Coordinates of C-alpha atoms and ligand atoms in Angstrom, one line a residue:
M1441 CA 103.8 99.7 103.0
C1442 CA 106.1 100.1 106.1
G1443 CA 105.2 102.8 108.5
I1444 CA 107.3 104.7 111.1
V1445 CA 106.2 106.5 114.3
A1446 CA 108.6 108.0 116.8
Y1447 CA 107.8 110.0 119.9
L1448 CA 109.4 112.2 122.5
G1449 CA 107.2 113.7 125.2
K1450 CA 106.7 113.6 128.9
S1451 CA 105.2 110.1 129.2
D1452 CA 102.9 107.5 127.7
A1453 CA 105.2 106.8 124.7
P1454 CA 103.9 103.2 124.1
S1455 CA 100.3 104.4 123.9
V1456 CA 101.1 107.2 121.6
L1457 CA 103.2 104.9 119.4
L1458 CA 100.5 102.2 119.2
N1459 CA 97.9 104.8 118.3
G1460 CA 100.1 106.2 115.6
L1461 CA 100.7 102.7 114.2
R1462 CA 96.9 102.1 114.1
R1463 CA 96.6 105.3 112.0
L1464 CA 99.1 103.8 109.6
E1465 CA 97.5 100.3 109.4
Y1466 CA 95.7 101.3 106.2
R1467 CA 99.0 101.4 104.3
G1468 CA 99.3 97.6 104.5
Y1469 CA 101.8 95.6 106.6
D1470 CA 102.4 92.2 108.1
S1471 CA 104.2 92.7 111.4
A1472 CA 104.8 95.4 113.9
G1473 CA 107.1 96.4 116.7
L1474 CA 108.2 99.2 119.1
A1475 CA 111.0 100.1 121.4
V1476 CA 110.9 102.5 124.3
M1477 CA 113.4 103.9 126.7
D1478 CA 112.6 102.7 130.2
G1479 CA 114.9 103.8 133.0
G1480 CA 117.9 104.1 130.8
R1481 CA 117.2 100.6 129.2
M1482 CA 116.0 99.8 125.7
V1483 CA 112.9 97.6 125.8
V1484 CA 111.5 96.1 122.7
A1485 CA 108.3 94.3 121.8
K1486 CA 107.4 92.8 118.4
A1487 CA 104.8 90.6 116.9
P1488 CA 103.9 89.2 113.5
G1489 CA 100.4 90.2 112.3
K1490 CA 98.4 93.2 113.3
V1491 CA 99.1 96.1 115.6
A1492 CA 96.4 94.6 118.0
A1493 CA 98.8 91.6 118.4
L1494 CA 101.7 93.9 119.2
N1495 CA 99.5 95.8 121.7
D1496 CA 98.6 92.5 123.4
R1497 CA 102.3 91.4 123.5
A1498 CA 103.6 94.7 125.0
R1499 CA 100.8 94.8 127.6
A1500 CA 101.5 91.2 128.6
D1501 CA 105.2 91.7 128.8
W1502 CA 105.4 95.1 130.2
P1503 CA 104.2 96.4 133.6
D1504 CA 101.7 99.3 133.6
E1505 CA 104.3 101.7 134.9
R1506 CA 106.3 101.2 131.7
F1507 CA 103.3 102.2 129.6
N1508 CA 102.7 105.3 131.7
R1509 CA 106.3 106.4 132.4
A1510 CA 108.2 105.9 129.1
A1511 CA 108.6 109.3 127.5
A1512 CA 110.4 108.2 124.3
G1513 CA 110.1 105.5 121.7
I1514 CA 110.1 104.4 118.1
A1515 CA 107.7 102.0 116.4
H1516 CA 107.1 100.4 113.0
T1517 CA 104.8 98.4 110.8
R1518 CA 106.7 96.2 108.4
W1519 CA 105.7 95.0 104.9
A1520 CA 108.1 92.1 104.3
T1521 CA 110.8 92.5 101.7
H1522 CA 113.9 90.8 103.1
G1523 CA 112.7 87.7 105.0
P1524 CA 109.2 86.6 106.0
P1525 CA 107.0 88.5 108.4
T1526 CA 108.3 86.9 111.6
E1527 CA 108.9 88.4 115.0
A1528 CA 112.7 88.3 114.4
N1529 CA 112.4 90.2 111.2
A1530 CA 110.0 92.9 112.6
H1531 CA 111.5 96.3 113.5
P1532 CA 112.9 97.8 115.6
H1533 CA 116.3 96.2 115.1
L1534 CA 119.1 96.6 117.6
D1535 CA 122.8 97.1 117.2
N1536 CA 125.4 94.6 118.6
S1537 CA 125.4 96.2 122.0
G1538 CA 121.6 96.3 122.2
D1539 CA 121.7 100.0 123.1
I1540 CA 120.7 101.4 119.8
A1541 CA 117.3 100.7 118.2
L1542 CA 116.3 101.6 114.6
V1543 CA 113.2 101.5 112.5
H1544 CA 113.5 101.8 108.7
N1545 CA 111.4 102.2 105.6
G1546 CA 113.1 101.6 102.2
I1547 CA 115.8 99.2 101.1
I1548 CA 119.6 99.1 101.9
E1549 CA 120.9 97.8 98.6
N1550 CA 124.5 97.0 99.7
Y1551 CA 123.4 95.3 102.9
R1552 CA 125.1 92.0 102.0
A1553 CA 128.5 93.6 101.7
L1554 CA 128.0 95.6 104.8
R1555 CA 126.8 92.6 106.7
S1556 CA 129.8 90.4 105.8
R1557 CA 132.2 93.2 106.8
L1558 CA 130.4 93.7 110.2
E1559 CA 130.3 89.9 110.8
K1560 CA 134.1 89.9 110.4
L1561 CA 134.3 92.5 113.1
G1562 CA 132.3 90.2 115.4
H1563 CA 128.7 91.5 114.9
V1564 CA 126.1 88.9 115.4
F1565 CA 122.8 89.2 113.4
H1566 CA 119.4 87.9 114.4
S1567 CA 117.3 88.6 111.3
D1568 CA 117.2 88.2 107.5
T1569 CA 116.6 92.0 107.1
D1570 CA 118.7 94.7 105.4
T1571 CA 117.6 97.0 108.2
E1572 CA 119.5 95.2 111.0
V1573 CA 122.7 95.8 109.1
L1574 CA 122.1 99.6 109.4
A1575 CA 121.5 99.3 113.1
H1576 CA 124.8 97.5 113.6
L1577 CA 126.6 99.9 111.3
I1578 CA 125.4 102.9 113.4
G1579 CA 126.6 101.0 116.5
E1580 CA 130.0 100.5 114.9
C1581 CA 130.1 104.2 114.0
H1582 CA 129.0 105.4 117.5
H1583 CA 131.9 107.0 119.4
G1584 CA 129.9 109.1 121.8
D1585 CA 127.6 111.1 119.5
L1586 CA 124.5 109.5 118.0
F1587 CA 123.9 112.1 115.4
R1588 CA 127.5 111.7 114.1
A1589 CA 127.1 107.9 114.2
V1590 CA 124.0 108.0 112.1
C1591 CA 125.5 110.4 109.7
D1592 CA 128.6 108.3 109.2
A1593 CA 126.6 105.1 108.8
L1594 CA 124.3 106.7 106.2
H1595 CA 127.3 107.8 104.1
Q1596 CA 128.1 104.1 103.7
V1597 CA 124.7 102.8 102.6
E1598 CA 123.3 102.6 99.1
G1599 CA 119.6 102.5 98.6
T1600 CA 116.6 104.3 100.2
Y1601 CA 115.7 105.0 103.7
G1602 CA 113.4 106.8 106.1
I1603 CA 114.7 106.0 109.6
A1604 CA 114.2 106.8 113.3
V1605 CA 117.0 105.9 115.7
M1606 CA 117.2 105.9 119.5
S1607 CA 120.0 105.1 121.8
A1608 CA 120.2 104.2 125.5
R1609 CA 123.4 106.1 125.6
D1610 CA 121.8 109.3 124.3
P1611 CA 118.5 109.6 126.2
G1612 CA 116.0 112.3 125.4
K1613 CA 116.8 112.4 121.6
I1614 CA 115.9 110.7 118.4
I1615 CA 117.6 110.9 115.1
T1616 CA 115.6 110.8 112.0
A1617 CA 116.6 111.0 108.3
R1618 CA 115.3 110.4 104.9
C1619 CA 116.5 109.5 101.4
G1620 CA 113.7 108.4 99.1
S1621 CA 111.2 107.4 101.8
P1622 CA 109.1 110.2 103.5
I1623 CA 109.6 111.5 107.0
V1624 CA 107.4 114.2 108.5
I1625 CA 108.1 115.8 111.9
G1626 CA 105.2 117.1 114.0
I1627 CA 106.0 119.9 116.4
G1628 CA 103.7 119.7 119.4
D1629 CA 103.4 121.4 122.8
G1630 CA 106.2 119.8 124.8
E1631 CA 106.2 116.8 122.4
T1632 CA 107.6 115.9 119.1
I1633 CA 106.2 113.1 116.9
V1634 CA 107.9 111.8 113.8
A1635 CA 106.1 109.6 111.2
S1636 CA 106.4 108.4 107.7
D1637 CA 102.8 109.6 107.0
A1638 CA 101.0 112.6 108.4
A1639 CA 98.1 110.4 109.3
A1640 CA 100.0 109.3 112.5
I1641 CA 100.5 112.9 113.6
I1642 CA 97.0 114.2 113.5
G1643 CA 95.5 114.6 117.0
H1644 CA 98.9 115.8 118.2
T1645 CA 99.7 118.9 116.1
R1646 CA 99.1 120.5 112.8
Q1647 CA 102.5 122.0 112.6
V1648 CA 104.8 119.8 110.6
I1649 CA 108.2 119.8 108.8
Y1650 CA 108.7 117.6 105.8
L1651 CA 112.3 116.4 105.5
N1652 CA 114.0 116.5 102.1
D1653 CA 116.2 113.7 100.8
R1654 CA 119.6 113.7 102.6
D1655 CA 118.2 115.6 105.5
I1656 CA 119.0 114.3 109.0
A1657 CA 117.4 115.7 112.1
E1658 CA 118.1 115.5 115.8
I1659 CA 114.9 115.9 117.8
T1660 CA 114.0 116.3 121.4
A1661 CA 110.6 116.8 123.0
E1662 CA 111.2 120.6 122.6
T1663 CA 113.6 121.1 119.6
V1664 CA 114.2 120.1 116.0
S1665 CA 117.6 120.7 114.4
I1666 CA 118.1 119.7 110.8
R1667 CA 121.4 119.3 108.8
D1668 CA 122.2 117.7 105.5
L1669 CA 124.4 114.6 105.3
D1670 CA 127.4 116.8 104.9
N1671 CA 126.6 118.3 108.4
V1672 CA 125.6 121.7 107.0
P1673 CA 122.5 123.2 108.8
V1674 CA 119.4 123.5 106.6
D1675 CA 116.2 125.5 107.1
R1676 CA 113.0 123.7 106.4
E1677 CA 109.8 125.6 106.7
I1678 CA 107.0 124.7 109.1
A1679 CA 103.9 123.7 107.2
Q1680 CA 100.3 123.5 108.4
L1681 CA 98.8 120.1 108.1
A1682 CA 95.4 120.3 106.4
F1683 CA 94.1 116.9 107.5
D1684 CA 90.5 116.4 108.6
A1685 CA 90.6 113.9 111.5
S1686 CA 87.2 112.6 110.5
A1687 CA 88.7 111.3 107.3
A1688 CA 90.6 108.7 109.3
E1689 CA 87.3 107.4 110.8
K1690 CA 84.8 105.1 109.1
G1691 CA 81.9 107.4 109.8
G1692 CA 79.3 104.7 110.2
F1693 CA 80.3 102.7 107.2
E1694 CA 81.4 99.1 107.6
H1695 CA 84.7 99.7 105.7
F1696 CA 86.8 102.7 104.5
M1697 CA 86.4 101.4 101.0
L1698 CA 82.6 101.7 101.1
K1699 CA 82.9 105.1 102.8
E1700 CA 85.3 106.3 100.1
I1701 CA 83.1 105.0 97.3
H1702 CA 80.2 106.9 98.8
E1703 CA 82.3 110.0 99.2
Q1704 CA 83.0 110.2 95.5
P1705 CA 80.3 112.7 94.5
E1706 CA 81.7 115.1 97.1
A1707 CA 85.3 114.3 96.3
L1708 CA 84.6 114.9 92.6
R1709 CA 82.9 118.2 93.3
N1710 CA 86.0 119.3 95.2
A1711 CA 88.2 118.2 92.4
I1712 CA 86.2 120.0 89.8
R1713 CA 85.0 123.1 91.7
G1714 CA 86.3 126.4 90.3
R1715 CA 88.2 124.7 87.6
L1716 CA 85.8 125.0 84.7
D1717 CA 85.3 128.2 82.7
F1718 CA 81.9 128.0 81.0
H1719 CA 82.4 131.2 79.2
L1720 CA 85.6 130.3 77.4
G1721 CA 84.8 126.6 77.4
T1722 CA 88.0 125.6 79.0
A1723 CA 89.5 124.4 82.3
V1724 CA 91.3 126.7 84.8
L1725 CA 94.2 124.8 86.2
S1726 CA 96.7 127.4 87.3
G1727 CA 99.0 124.8 88.9
M1728 CA 99.9 123.6 85.5
G1729 CA 101.8 126.8 85.1
T1730 CA 101.3 127.1 81.4
S1731 CA 100.4 129.9 79.1
P1732 CA 98.5 129.2 75.8
R1733 CA 101.8 129.6 74.1
D1734 CA 103.4 126.8 76.2
L1735 CA 100.4 124.6 75.5
A1736 CA 100.7 125.2 71.8
E1737 CA 104.3 124.0 71.9
I1738 CA 103.6 120.7 73.5
S1739 CA 104.0 117.9 71.0
R1740 CA 103.6 114.9 73.1
V1741 CA 101.9 114.0 76.4
V1742 CA 103.5 111.2 78.5
L1743 CA 101.4 109.9 81.4
L1744 CA 103.2 107.9 84.1
G1745 CA 101.9 105.9 87.0
C1746 CA 101.5 102.5 88.7
G1747 CA 98.5 100.4 89.6
T1748 CA 95.2 102.2 89.6
S1749 CA 96.9 105.5 88.7
L1750 CA 98.3 103.9 85.6
H1751 CA 94.7 102.9 84.6
A1752 CA 93.6 106.5 85.1
G1753 CA 96.5 107.5 82.8
L1754 CA 95.1 105.1 80.1
V1755 CA 91.8 106.9 80.1
G1756 CA 93.7 110.2 80.0
E1757 CA 95.5 109.0 76.9
Y1758 CA 92.2 108.8 75.0
A1759 CA 91.2 112.2 76.3
F1760 CA 94.4 114.0 75.2
E1761 CA 94.3 112.5 71.7
D1762 CA 90.6 113.1 71.3
L1763 CA 90.2 116.5 72.8
A1764 CA 93.7 118.0 72.3
D1765 CA 94.8 116.3 69.1
V1766 CA 98.2 115.7 70.7
H1767 CA 100.2 112.5 70.5
S1768 CA 99.8 110.9 73.9
E1769 CA 101.1 107.7 75.6
V1770 CA 101.0 106.0 78.9
Q1771 CA 104.0 104.4 80.4
Q1772 CA 104.3 102.1 83.5
A1773 CA 106.6 104.2 85.7
A1774 CA 108.9 101.3 86.7
E1775 CA 109.5 100.4 83.1
F1776 CA 109.9 104.0 81.9
R1777 CA 112.6 104.9 84.5
Y1778 CA 115.0 102.3 83.2
R1779 CA 114.4 102.4 79.5
N1780 CA 116.4 105.6 78.7
P1781 CA 113.2 107.4 77.5
I1782 CA 113.5 109.9 74.7
L1783 CA 112.2 113.2 76.1
G1784 CA 112.6 116.9 75.4
P1785 CA 111.2 120.3 76.3
H1786 CA 108.1 119.8 74.1
D1787 CA 107.1 116.7 76.0
M1788 CA 104.6 117.2 78.8
V1789 CA 105.1 114.5 81.4
V1790 CA 102.2 114.0 83.9
A1791 CA 103.1 111.8 86.9
I1792 CA 99.9 110.4 88.3
S1793 CA 100.1 109.3 91.9
Q1794 CA 97.5 109.4 94.7
S1795 CA 100.1 109.2 97.4
G1796 CA 102.8 111.2 95.6
E1797 CA 105.3 108.8 97.1
T1798 CA 105.4 105.7 94.9
A1799 CA 109.1 104.9 94.4
D1800 CA 108.9 104.1 90.7
T1801 CA 106.8 107.1 89.8
L1802 CA 109.1 109.4 91.7
A1803 CA 112.2 107.9 90.0
A1804 CA 110.4 108.4 86.6
V1805 CA 109.8 112.1 87.5
R1806 CA 113.5 112.5 88.3
E1807 CA 114.5 111.0 85.0
S1808 CA 112.0 113.2 83.2
N1809 CA 113.3 116.3 85.0
Q1810 CA 116.9 115.2 84.1
K1811 CA 115.9 115.0 80.4
G1812 CA 114.5 118.5 80.4
A1813 CA 110.8 117.5 79.9
F1814 CA 107.9 119.7 81.0
V1815 CA 107.0 117.7 84.1
M1816 CA 103.9 118.0 86.3
G1817 CA 102.3 116.0 89.1
L1818 CA 98.8 114.8 89.5
C1819 CA 98.7 113.9 93.2
N1820 CA 96.2 113.7 96.0
V1821 CA 98.5 114.1 99.0
V1822 CA 99.4 117.7 99.4
G1823 CA 103.1 118.3 100.1
S1824 CA 104.0 114.8 98.9
T1825 CA 107.4 114.2 97.4
I1826 CA 106.2 114.0 93.8
A1827 CA 104.1 117.1 94.2
R1828 CA 107.1 118.9 95.6
E1829 CA 109.6 117.6 93.0
T1830 CA 107.5 118.4 90.0
G1831 CA 106.8 121.9 91.4
R1832 CA 103.8 122.2 89.1
G1833 CA 100.7 120.2 88.5
V1834 CA 97.2 119.7 89.8
Y1835 CA 96.0 118.4 93.2
L1836 CA 93.0 116.1 93.3
H1837 CA 91.5 117.5 96.5
A1838 CA 89.8 114.1 96.9
G1839 CA 90.5 114.0 100.7
P1840 CA 92.6 111.3 102.4
E1841 CA 92.1 107.8 100.9
I1842 CA 92.6 105.2 103.6
S1843 CA 91.4 102.0 101.9
V1844 CA 94.3 100.2 100.2
A1845 CA 92.1 99.7 97.1
S1846 CA 91.9 103.1 95.5
T1847 CA 88.5 104.3 94.5
K1848 CA 87.9 108.1 94.8
A1849 CA 91.4 108.9 93.8
F1850 CA 90.9 107.0 90.5
T1851 CA 87.7 108.9 89.6
C1852 CA 89.2 112.2 90.6
Q1853 CA 92.3 111.4 88.6
V1854 CA 90.3 110.7 85.5
S1855 CA 88.2 113.8 86.0
V1856 CA 91.3 116.0 86.4
L1857 CA 92.9 114.4 83.3
L1858 CA 89.7 115.3 81.3
M1859 CA 90.1 118.9 82.5
M1860 CA 93.8 118.9 81.5
A1861 CA 92.9 117.6 78.1
L1862 CA 90.1 120.2 77.7
K1863 CA 92.6 122.9 78.6
L1864 CA 95.2 121.6 76.2
G1865 CA 92.5 121.1 73.5
R1866 CA 91.3 124.7 73.8
G1867 CA 94.8 125.9 73.2
R1868 CA 94.8 123.9 70.0
R1869 CA 91.8 122.7 67.9
L1870 CA 88.8 122.5 70.2
S1871 CA 86.2 125.2 69.4
R1872 CA 84.6 127.3 72.2
E1873 CA 81.3 125.6 71.7
E1874 CA 82.8 122.1 71.9
G1875 CA 84.7 123.3 75.0
I1876 CA 81.6 124.5 76.7
R1877 CA 79.8 121.3 75.9
L1878 CA 82.6 119.2 77.4
A1879 CA 82.9 121.5 80.4
R1880 CA 79.2 120.8 81.0
E1881 CA 79.8 117.0 80.7
I1882 CA 82.6 117.2 83.2
E1883 CA 80.5 119.3 85.6
S1884 CA 77.9 116.5 85.5
I1885 CA 80.3 113.8 86.7
P1886 CA 79.5 114.1 90.5
D1887 CA 75.8 113.6 89.7
L1888 CA 76.4 110.6 87.4
V1889 CA 78.5 109.0 90.1
A1890 CA 75.9 109.8 92.8
A1891 CA 73.3 108.0 90.6
T1892 CA 75.6 105.0 90.4
V1893 CA 76.4 104.9 94.1
R1894 CA 72.6 104.8 94.8
Q1895 CA 72.5 101.4 93.2
S1896 CA 74.7 99.8 95.9
D1897 CA 72.0 97.5 97.2
H1898 CA 71.1 96.3 93.7
I1899 CA 74.8 95.6 93.0
A1900 CA 75.1 93.7 96.3
E1901 CA 72.3 91.4 95.1
I1902 CA 74.0 90.8 91.8
A1903 CA 77.3 90.3 93.6
A1904 CA 75.9 87.2 95.3
H1905 CA 75.8 85.4 91.9
Y1906 CA 79.5 86.0 91.3
A1907 CA 81.0 85.6 94.8
G1908 CA 81.5 81.8 94.4
H1909 CA 83.6 81.9 91.3
E1910 CA 87.4 81.8 91.2
H1911 CA 88.0 83.4 87.8
A1912 CA 86.4 86.4 86.0
F1913 CA 87.0 88.4 82.8
F1914 CA 86.4 92.1 82.3
I1915 CA 86.1 93.4 78.8
G1916 CA 85.7 96.8 77.3
R1917 CA 87.0 99.0 74.4
G1918 CA 87.9 102.6 73.8
P1919 CA 88.1 104.6 77.1
L1920 CA 86.2 101.8 78.7
Y1921 CA 89.1 99.4 78.1
P1922 CA 91.1 100.8 81.0
V1923 CA 88.0 100.6 83.1
A1924 CA 87.9 96.9 82.4
L1925 CA 91.5 96.7 83.6
E1926 CA 90.7 98.7 86.7
G1927 CA 87.5 96.6 87.4
A1928 CA 89.6 93.4 87.3
L1929 CA 92.3 95.0 89.5
K1930 CA 89.7 96.0 92.1
L1931 CA 88.2 92.5 92.2
K1932 CA 91.5 90.7 92.6
E1933 CA 92.8 93.1 95.1
I1934 CA 90.0 92.7 97.6
S1935 CA 88.2 89.4 96.8
Y1936 CA 91.2 87.3 95.8
I1937 CA 89.3 86.1 92.7
H1938 CA 91.6 85.7 89.7
A1939 CA 90.3 88.5 87.4
E1940 CA 91.7 89.6 84.0
G1941 CA 90.9 92.7 82.1
Y1942 CA 91.1 92.5 78.3
H1943 CA 90.2 94.6 75.4
A1944 CA 86.9 93.1 74.2
A1945 CA 88.5 92.2 70.9
E1946 CA 91.5 90.5 72.5
L1947 CA 89.5 87.8 74.3
K1948 CA 89.4 85.6 71.3
H1949 CA 93.1 85.7 70.8
G1950 CA 93.6 83.3 73.7
P1951 CA 91.6 84.0 76.9
I1952 CA 88.4 82.7 75.4
A1953 CA 89.8 79.2 75.7
L1954 CA 89.2 79.5 79.4
L1955 CA 85.5 80.2 79.2
E1956 CA 83.3 77.4 80.5
K1957 CA 79.6 77.3 81.5
G1958 CA 79.1 80.0 84.1
T1959 CA 82.5 81.8 83.8
P1960 CA 81.7 85.4 84.7
V1961 CA 82.4 87.9 82.0
I1962 CA 81.8 91.5 83.0
A1963 CA 81.3 93.6 79.9
L1964 CA 81.4 97.4 79.6
A1965 CA 78.6 97.6 77.1
N1966 CA 77.7 101.3 77.4
A1967 CA 76.0 103.1 74.5
V1968 CA 79.2 104.7 73.2
P1969 CA 81.0 104.4 69.9
G1970 CA 82.2 100.8 69.5
Q1971 CA 79.3 99.4 71.4
D1972 CA 78.2 97.3 68.3
K1973 CA 81.5 95.5 68.4
T1974 CA 81.4 94.9 72.1
L1975 CA 77.9 93.4 71.8
G1976 CA 79.3 91.0 69.2
N1977 CA 82.0 90.0 71.6
I1978 CA 79.4 89.4 74.3
E1979 CA 77.6 87.1 72.0
E1980 CA 80.8 85.1 71.5
C1981 CA 81.1 84.7 75.2
R1982 CA 77.4 83.8 75.6
A1983 CA 77.8 81.1 72.9
R1984 CA 80.4 79.5 75.1
G1985 CA 78.2 79.5 78.2
A1986 CA 79.7 82.5 80.0
R1987 CA 77.6 84.3 82.6
I1988 CA 77.4 88.0 81.4
L1989 CA 77.2 91.0 83.7
G1990 CA 76.9 94.2 81.6
I1991 CA 77.6 97.7 82.6
V1992 CA 75.0 99.5 80.4
T1993 CA 73.6 102.9 79.7
A1994 CA 70.2 103.4 81.4
G1995 CA 67.3 103.0 78.9
D1996 CA 69.4 101.3 76.2
S1997 CA 67.1 98.8 74.5
R1998 CA 69.9 97.3 72.4
V1999 CA 71.3 95.3 75.3
T2000 CA 68.0 93.7 76.3
G2001 CA 68.2 89.9 76.5
L2002 CA 71.9 89.8 76.0
M2003 CA 72.9 89.7 79.6
D2004 CA 72.3 87.7 82.7
D2005 CA 72.7 90.7 85.0
F2006 CA 73.3 94.4 84.3
I2007 CA 74.1 97.6 86.2
E2008 CA 72.9 100.8 84.6
V2009 CA 74.9 104.1 84.5
P2010 CA 73.3 107.3 83.3
P2011 CA 73.8 108.4 79.6
C2012 CA 76.8 110.6 79.1
H2013 CA 79.8 111.5 76.9
P2014 CA 81.9 108.5 76.0
L2015 CA 85.0 109.8 77.8
V2016 CA 83.0 110.7 80.9
A2017 CA 81.3 107.3 80.9
S2018 CA 84.5 105.8 82.2
V2019 CA 83.9 107.4 85.6
P2020 CA 80.4 106.1 86.7
S2021 CA 81.2 102.8 85.0
A2022 CA 84.3 102.4 87.2
V2023 CA 82.2 103.2 90.3
A2024 CA 79.8 100.4 89.3
L2025 CA 82.8 98.0 89.2
Q2026 CA 84.2 99.3 92.5
L2027 CA 80.8 98.5 94.2
L2028 CA 80.7 95.1 92.5
A2029 CA 84.2 94.2 93.8
Y2030 CA 83.3 95.5 97.2
H2031 CA 80.1 93.5 97.5
I2032 CA 81.7 90.3 96.1
A2033 CA 84.6 90.6 98.6
R2034 CA 82.0 91.2 101.4
H2035 CA 80.1 88.1 100.4
R2036 CA 83.4 86.2 100.6
G2037 CA 84.2 87.6 104.0
C2038 CA 87.5 89.2 102.9
E2039 CA 89.4 91.8 104.8
I2040 CA 88.5 94.6 102.5
D2041 CA 90.4 97.6 103.8
Q2042 CA 93.7 95.8 104.2
P2043 CA 94.0 93.0 101.7
R2044 CA 96.7 90.5 102.2
N2045 CA 100.2 91.4 100.8
L2046 CA 99.1 94.8 99.5
A2047 CA 100.3 98.2 100.5
K2048 CA 98.7 101.6 100.1
S2049 CA 101.8 103.4 99.1
V2050 CA 104.6 101.4 97.5
T2051 CA 107.8 103.1 98.5
V2052 CA 110.2 100.4 97.2
E2053 CA 111.0 99.5 93.6
Ligands
LIG2737 C1 99.7 100.6 95.4 C2 98.2 100.8 95.8 C3 97.3 101.1 94.6 C4 97.9 102.3 93.9 C5 99.4 102.1 93.5 C6 100.0 103.4 93.0 O1 99.8 99.5 94.6 O2 97.8 99.6 96.5 O3 96.0 101.3 95.0 O4 97.1 102.5 92.7 O5 100.1 101.7 94.6 O6 99.9 104.4 94.0 P1 99.9 105.9 93.9 O7 99.9 106.5 95.3 O8 101.2 106.2 93.1 O9 98.8 106.3 93.1

């Protein structure tokens, strides 16, 4: 979603800002802009489309000296919410005087009321955005001190924000603040770089400060001073950024998505390493902060998430019920947060979020904390807001995920949920022998996934048969039902084929009416309990002319002759089978999208981290 970069140094601000924006491209956006201070003047360049278009625009409009000389600037990639992705709506936005420039992530909810008040005072607006209102409001509040002006303006807004503000009247400083939208400040040697995502900071420094909600910071090239919105100084510790710069490179792969699919065996090893105890037959997840007694008292597990993380939760639901004998349910975070959920101290809430910043999941965490539940995070990004606000939980250690379509985060989320369920199960009804057997199954996941990834070329050949279709159905049952949902999501995200995931039994309650000769049905037909029924559902589809692609267990003779194409995954435990099967569908979606010539890493309209409701 939207991205912020702001920079104060000695020179070269436009180049630094453009490089930072490129690092944020993976988040998804549809226009970009930057403003720099040049000889006491605010100079702005904006362009719809990609950062490359902004670069061309700035280089065409600005003389070389401006690129080399400017020492301060702010920049933004915008994912349209209020108004289409035009040049006028791109950030930065200026106040009425044109002296103050602002970039903003989040949504100013009371912008209409503020705008009409400001219009009455003579302010003239040039965009459809909520953000421009905040720029004008800061201008209205500016009586000689930019920090004060931003503080006063923020007191009047409702909604969420991460912002960076610069003024021609206050050279050499930038004000940044957050409420609900992340801001991280990188402290370099004679330079300070602010961003909404640490990815834009790597290459400059590893020393960072994460702002908390209601923090507002005044930065120069040498200093950072942070206060809260009530103007009280606050101390925020300096953290070390653990970010491997090579993670932000494609490393010889054509796309980040393909690279991340191939990284899965290693990512899964990192997620599992040191977390299985083969002697006691349990999982060692110290971040959960639970004693066996705490575990015994948990009467319900509530799994929260959005998108792919929600699908991981759906697999987890089966695991908690099966292994831990505990009532378990999955809730879409956006729905959960507004439905006045019934929660108490015996409910364990697991917030699943790769980024740890998804607005709805974060709000659901806050609601769960409020209601006194036992809340933990399952995040990939270390130090993310959900990880910090839950205070306990488990990190995935999957490494940075750049492709908008989530792959390695999903398989690591499922694997960690299996370990959580194993741990909970051992505190309840699972015997040591069963625990050891399951631990061995979980340990084998990286190898199962490696075997599936090795079939990439075979899957590419199959994909050619499906790339020309505009509709597809994915079916499965049991823990493979969420995999059907995830397979359909992957396909529609990156290939723009209309794909629906259904429980295999549900197809005949309506969707089967859409089957025609050749309609693709991708069936999770692994040799697991319930397979008989799924094979029956496949027959129903075949009878109506559908083209069947099966995900099957290697060596399973029961599926012979039932399918037009198949992808084999190694034999394994039914819960574990969800992981390699999902990988097969990731590769299928990837190769179909590639056959269709789609922009795989940055699909249209999508964002990596959804920081608005
Ligand atoms: C966006 C991304 C998805 C992701 C979802 C939840 O929609 O495009 O890939 O699954 O957000 O993100 P989270 O970071 O909370 O897992």
